[in-house]
Structure formats: structure tokens, C-alpha cells
Coordinates of C-alpha atoms in Angstrom, one line a residue:
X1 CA 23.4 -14.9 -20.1
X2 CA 26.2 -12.7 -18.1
X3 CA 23.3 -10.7 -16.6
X4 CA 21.3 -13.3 -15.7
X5 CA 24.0 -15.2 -14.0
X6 CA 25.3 -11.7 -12.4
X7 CA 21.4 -11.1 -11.2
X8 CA 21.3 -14.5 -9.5
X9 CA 24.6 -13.7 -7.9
X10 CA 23.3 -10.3 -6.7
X11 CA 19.9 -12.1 -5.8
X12 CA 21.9 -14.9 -3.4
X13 CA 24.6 -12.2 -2.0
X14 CA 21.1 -9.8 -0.9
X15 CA 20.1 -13.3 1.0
X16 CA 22.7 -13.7 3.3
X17 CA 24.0 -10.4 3.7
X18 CA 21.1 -7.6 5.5
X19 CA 22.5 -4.7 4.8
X20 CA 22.4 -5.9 0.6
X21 CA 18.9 -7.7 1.6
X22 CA 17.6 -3.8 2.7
X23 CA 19.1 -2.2 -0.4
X24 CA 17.1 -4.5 -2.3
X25 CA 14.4 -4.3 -1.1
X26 CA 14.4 -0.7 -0.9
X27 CA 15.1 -0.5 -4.6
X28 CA 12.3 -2.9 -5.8
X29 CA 9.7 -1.0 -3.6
X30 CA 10.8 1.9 -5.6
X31 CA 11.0 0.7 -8.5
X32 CA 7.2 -1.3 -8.2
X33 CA 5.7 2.3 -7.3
X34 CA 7.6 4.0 -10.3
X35 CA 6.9 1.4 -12.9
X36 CA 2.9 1.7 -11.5
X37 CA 3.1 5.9 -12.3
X38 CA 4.4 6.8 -9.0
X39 CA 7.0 8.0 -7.0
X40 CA 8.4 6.8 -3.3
X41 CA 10.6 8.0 -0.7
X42 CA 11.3 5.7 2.3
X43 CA 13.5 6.9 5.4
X44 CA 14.9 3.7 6.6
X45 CA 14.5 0.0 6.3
X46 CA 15.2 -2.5 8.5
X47 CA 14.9 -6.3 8.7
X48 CA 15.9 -9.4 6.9
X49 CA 15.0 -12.3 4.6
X50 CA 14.4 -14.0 8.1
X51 CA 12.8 -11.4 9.9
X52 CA 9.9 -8.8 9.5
X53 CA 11.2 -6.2 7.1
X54 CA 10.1 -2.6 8.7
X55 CA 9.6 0.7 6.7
X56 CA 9.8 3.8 8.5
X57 CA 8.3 7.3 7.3
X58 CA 7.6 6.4 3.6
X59 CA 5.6 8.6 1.6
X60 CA 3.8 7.3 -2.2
X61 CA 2.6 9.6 -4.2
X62 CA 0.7 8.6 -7.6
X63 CA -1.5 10.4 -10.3
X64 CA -4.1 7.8 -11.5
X65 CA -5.2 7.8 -15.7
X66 CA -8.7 9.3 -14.4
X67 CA -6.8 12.4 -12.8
X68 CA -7.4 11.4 -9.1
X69 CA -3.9 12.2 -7.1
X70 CA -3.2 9.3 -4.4
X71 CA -0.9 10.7 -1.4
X72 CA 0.1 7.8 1.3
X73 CA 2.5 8.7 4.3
X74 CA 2.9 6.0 6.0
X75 CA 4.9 6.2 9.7
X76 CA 5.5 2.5 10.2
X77 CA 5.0 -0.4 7.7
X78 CA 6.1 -4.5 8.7
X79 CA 6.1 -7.2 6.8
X80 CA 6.3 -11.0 7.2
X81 CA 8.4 -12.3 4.5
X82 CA 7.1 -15.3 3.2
X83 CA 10.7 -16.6 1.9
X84 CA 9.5 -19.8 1.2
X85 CA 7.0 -19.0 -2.0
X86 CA 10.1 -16.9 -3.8
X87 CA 10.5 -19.9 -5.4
X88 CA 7.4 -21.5 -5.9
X89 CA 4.2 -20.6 -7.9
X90 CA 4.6 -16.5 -9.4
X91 CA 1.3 -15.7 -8.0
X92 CA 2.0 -16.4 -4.3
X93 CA 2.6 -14.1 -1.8
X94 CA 6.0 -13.0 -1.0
X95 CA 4.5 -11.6 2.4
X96 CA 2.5 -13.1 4.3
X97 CA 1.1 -10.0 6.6
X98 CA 1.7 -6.1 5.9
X99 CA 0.7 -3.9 8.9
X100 CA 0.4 -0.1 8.8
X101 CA 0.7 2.1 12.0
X102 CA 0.1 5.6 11.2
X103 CA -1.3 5.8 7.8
X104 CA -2.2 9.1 6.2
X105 CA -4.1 8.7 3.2
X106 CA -5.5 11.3 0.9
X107 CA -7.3 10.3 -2.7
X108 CA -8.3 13.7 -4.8
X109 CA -10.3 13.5 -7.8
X110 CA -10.3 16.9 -9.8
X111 CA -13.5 18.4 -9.8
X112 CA -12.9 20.2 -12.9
X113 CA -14.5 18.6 -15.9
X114 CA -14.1 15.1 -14.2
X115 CA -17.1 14.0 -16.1
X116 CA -15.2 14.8 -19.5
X117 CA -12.1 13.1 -18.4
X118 CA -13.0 9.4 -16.3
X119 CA -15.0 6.7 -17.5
X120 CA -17.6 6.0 -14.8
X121 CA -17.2 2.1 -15.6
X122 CA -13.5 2.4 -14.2
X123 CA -13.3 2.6 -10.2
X124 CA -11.4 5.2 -8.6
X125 CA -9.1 2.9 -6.4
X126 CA -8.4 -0.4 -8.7
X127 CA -7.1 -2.9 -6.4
X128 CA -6.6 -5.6 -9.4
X129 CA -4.0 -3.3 -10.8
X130 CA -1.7 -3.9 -7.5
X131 CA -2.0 -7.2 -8.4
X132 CA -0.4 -6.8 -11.6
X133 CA 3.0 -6.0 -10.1
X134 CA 6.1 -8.1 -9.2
X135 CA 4.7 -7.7 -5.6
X136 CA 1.7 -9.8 -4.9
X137 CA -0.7 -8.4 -2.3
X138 CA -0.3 -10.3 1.2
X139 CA -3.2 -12.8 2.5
X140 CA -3.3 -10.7 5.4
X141 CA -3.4 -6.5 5.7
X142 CA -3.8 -4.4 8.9
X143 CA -3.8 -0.9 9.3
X144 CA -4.1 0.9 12.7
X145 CA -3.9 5.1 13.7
X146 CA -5.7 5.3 10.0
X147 CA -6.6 8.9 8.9
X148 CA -8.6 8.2 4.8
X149 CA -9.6 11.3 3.1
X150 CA -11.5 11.5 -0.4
X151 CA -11.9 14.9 -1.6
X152 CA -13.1 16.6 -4.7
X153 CA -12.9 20.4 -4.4
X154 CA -14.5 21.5 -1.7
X155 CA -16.1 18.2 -0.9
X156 CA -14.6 14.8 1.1
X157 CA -15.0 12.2 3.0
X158 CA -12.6 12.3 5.9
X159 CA -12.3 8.7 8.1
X160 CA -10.4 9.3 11.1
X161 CA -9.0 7.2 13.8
X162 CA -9.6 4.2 11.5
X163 CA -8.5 0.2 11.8
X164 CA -9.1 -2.1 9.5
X165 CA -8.2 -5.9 8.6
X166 CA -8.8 -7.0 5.7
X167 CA -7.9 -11.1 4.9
X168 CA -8.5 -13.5 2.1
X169 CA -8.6 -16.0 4.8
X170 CA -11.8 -15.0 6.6
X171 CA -13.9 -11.6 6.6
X172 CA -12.5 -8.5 7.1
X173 CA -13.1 -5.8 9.5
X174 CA -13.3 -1.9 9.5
X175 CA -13.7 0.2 12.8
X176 CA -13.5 4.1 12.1
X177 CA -13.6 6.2 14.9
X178 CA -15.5 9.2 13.0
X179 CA -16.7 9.1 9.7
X180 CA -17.4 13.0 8.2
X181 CA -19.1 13.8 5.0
X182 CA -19.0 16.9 3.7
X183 CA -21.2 17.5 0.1
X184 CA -23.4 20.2 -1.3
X185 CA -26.5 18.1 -0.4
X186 CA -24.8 16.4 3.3
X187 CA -22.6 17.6 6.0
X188 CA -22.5 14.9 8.6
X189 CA -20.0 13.5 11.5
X190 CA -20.3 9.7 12.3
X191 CA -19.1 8.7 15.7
X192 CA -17.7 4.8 15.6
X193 CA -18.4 3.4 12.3
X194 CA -17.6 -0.7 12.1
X195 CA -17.7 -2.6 9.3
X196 CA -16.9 -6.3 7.4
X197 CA -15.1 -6.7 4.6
X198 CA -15.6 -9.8 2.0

């Protein structure tokens, strides 16, 4: 009962007070990518309960049960806080919009024995397990200056000078300013790809 009282406490203190507010927020982000298998290191955060909280210069870093190793650096990240559903319903979303300028993403899948050690039923980027986490996914996502590689060995798919919007409210969109594949049996450069998202 003490803790709980003493984690209210902490929870209305971190309202009203920003520099508390940041700590927090800091500490749940690490602690969401941690408890998920991964680690986090963020250079700054700034913001408020009542105002976009920004990220700058984080980097994730997570090894997946199938062996693939997920890198994101990630130069600027806001969110709209949606302080209004903390207290409603636990599936709604604490933010309302997450936008990422200058995202560097890099998936690798081990190309040794990969056949051995992943189920093909499983996908290689499982979305529904984000939604899992204390931290519902936001209705709205953006990414903008987007660099996505997907390698195995030798082989990737590189997109570069990427945006992307992706919405529950209404279709998404994908614009990639060159897509390249490179593969034993392909070895291709795509100049503006677009794209929808359901």
C-alpha cells in the first residue's frame, strides 16, 4: 500500500513539475525497450505533460528471438501527449502523433543457418508485439529524412531518402526516394518509389 501511495505521489509530482515529467519519461522509455529485449540511450528530452515531448539523438538497439539485430538512431523524435486518455480506457493512446526526423534504421537477419533457427510463420518485424507494452502505439506516425536497411550477409535492401505516414485514421503513405536491392539473383536501384499503407 506504501508503494502504491508513494508511486501516485511520484506520478502527480512528475505532472506539475518538467524537469521530474522528463526524468520520467526518460526512464519508462528505457525501461519499455529493456523489458521488450533491448537497450536505449537517449541524449536529451525535452517537453512537458502539456507540450510535445522531443527526443534528441536516441539510439535502440534490440536482438529479436529469430536472431535478426534491430539498430534505430533516431536524430529527432516529438510527441503529442495525449494527457487526457492516461486515465481512461488502458488501450488508448497516450500519444496522439510520433514524428521522426532523421531516422537510421538497420534490421540484420543472420544468414548463417537462419533456416535452422526462425520459424517462417513468424514475421521478421512484429508490430503486434509493440502493442503489448505499457506504451500504446499512437493513431498517427511520421517519419521524414528515413534511411531503412534490411540485410542478410551480403545481401539488403537499402531505402533511402524515405517518408512515410502511416494512420489508423485513414490510409497511409510511403514515398522513398531510391529503393536498392541487392541479392544473388537482383541488383537493382529504384528512383522515387510511393506507396499506401492500410
Amino acid at each position: 500500500l506504501r508503494l502504491c501511495l508513494l508511486l501516485v505521489l511520484l506520478a502527480i509530482v512528475s505532472l506539475g513539475v518538467p524537469p521530474i515529467f522528463r526524468w520520467t519519461v526518460r526512464q519508462v522509455i528505457v525501461f519499455e525497450v529493456w523489458r521488450c529485449g533491448g537497450r536505449a540511450r537517449i541524449d536529451s528530452v525535452e517537453g512537458s505533460l502539456f507540450e510535445p515531448i522531443r527526443l534528441s539523438n536516441a539510439v535502440w538497439t534490440r536482438r529479436s528471438g529469430s536472431g535478426a539485430v534491430t539498430r534505430l538512431e533516431i536524430k529527432r523524435l516529438s510527441a503529442d501527449f495525449a494527457w487526457e486518455n492516461l486515465f481512461t480506457r488502458a488501450d488508448d493512446c497516450w500519444f496522439r502523433k510520433l514524428s521522426l526526423d532523421g531516422l537510421s534504421a538497420k534490421i540484420e537477419v543472420s544468414a548463417k543457418g537462419k533456416a535452422q533457427h526462425r520459424n517462417p510463420r513468424l514475421p521478421l518485424i512484429n508490430l503486434d508485439a509493440l502493442k503489448t507494452g505499457w506504451l500504446p502505439l499512437p493513431a498517427i506516425v511520421e517519419g521524414r529524412d528515413v534511411v531503412l536497411v534490411v540485410a542478410s550477409g551480403a545481401d539488403f535492401v537499402r531505402l533511402q531518402e524515405a517518408r512515410f505516414r502511416v494512420s489508423e485514421l485513414e490510409p497511409g503513405t510511403i514515398k522513398v526516394g531510391r529503393l536498392t536491392v541487392k541479392q544473388p539473383w537482383l541488383e537493382r536501384s529504384f528512383p522515387h518509389v510511393r506507396g499506401t499503407t492500410a
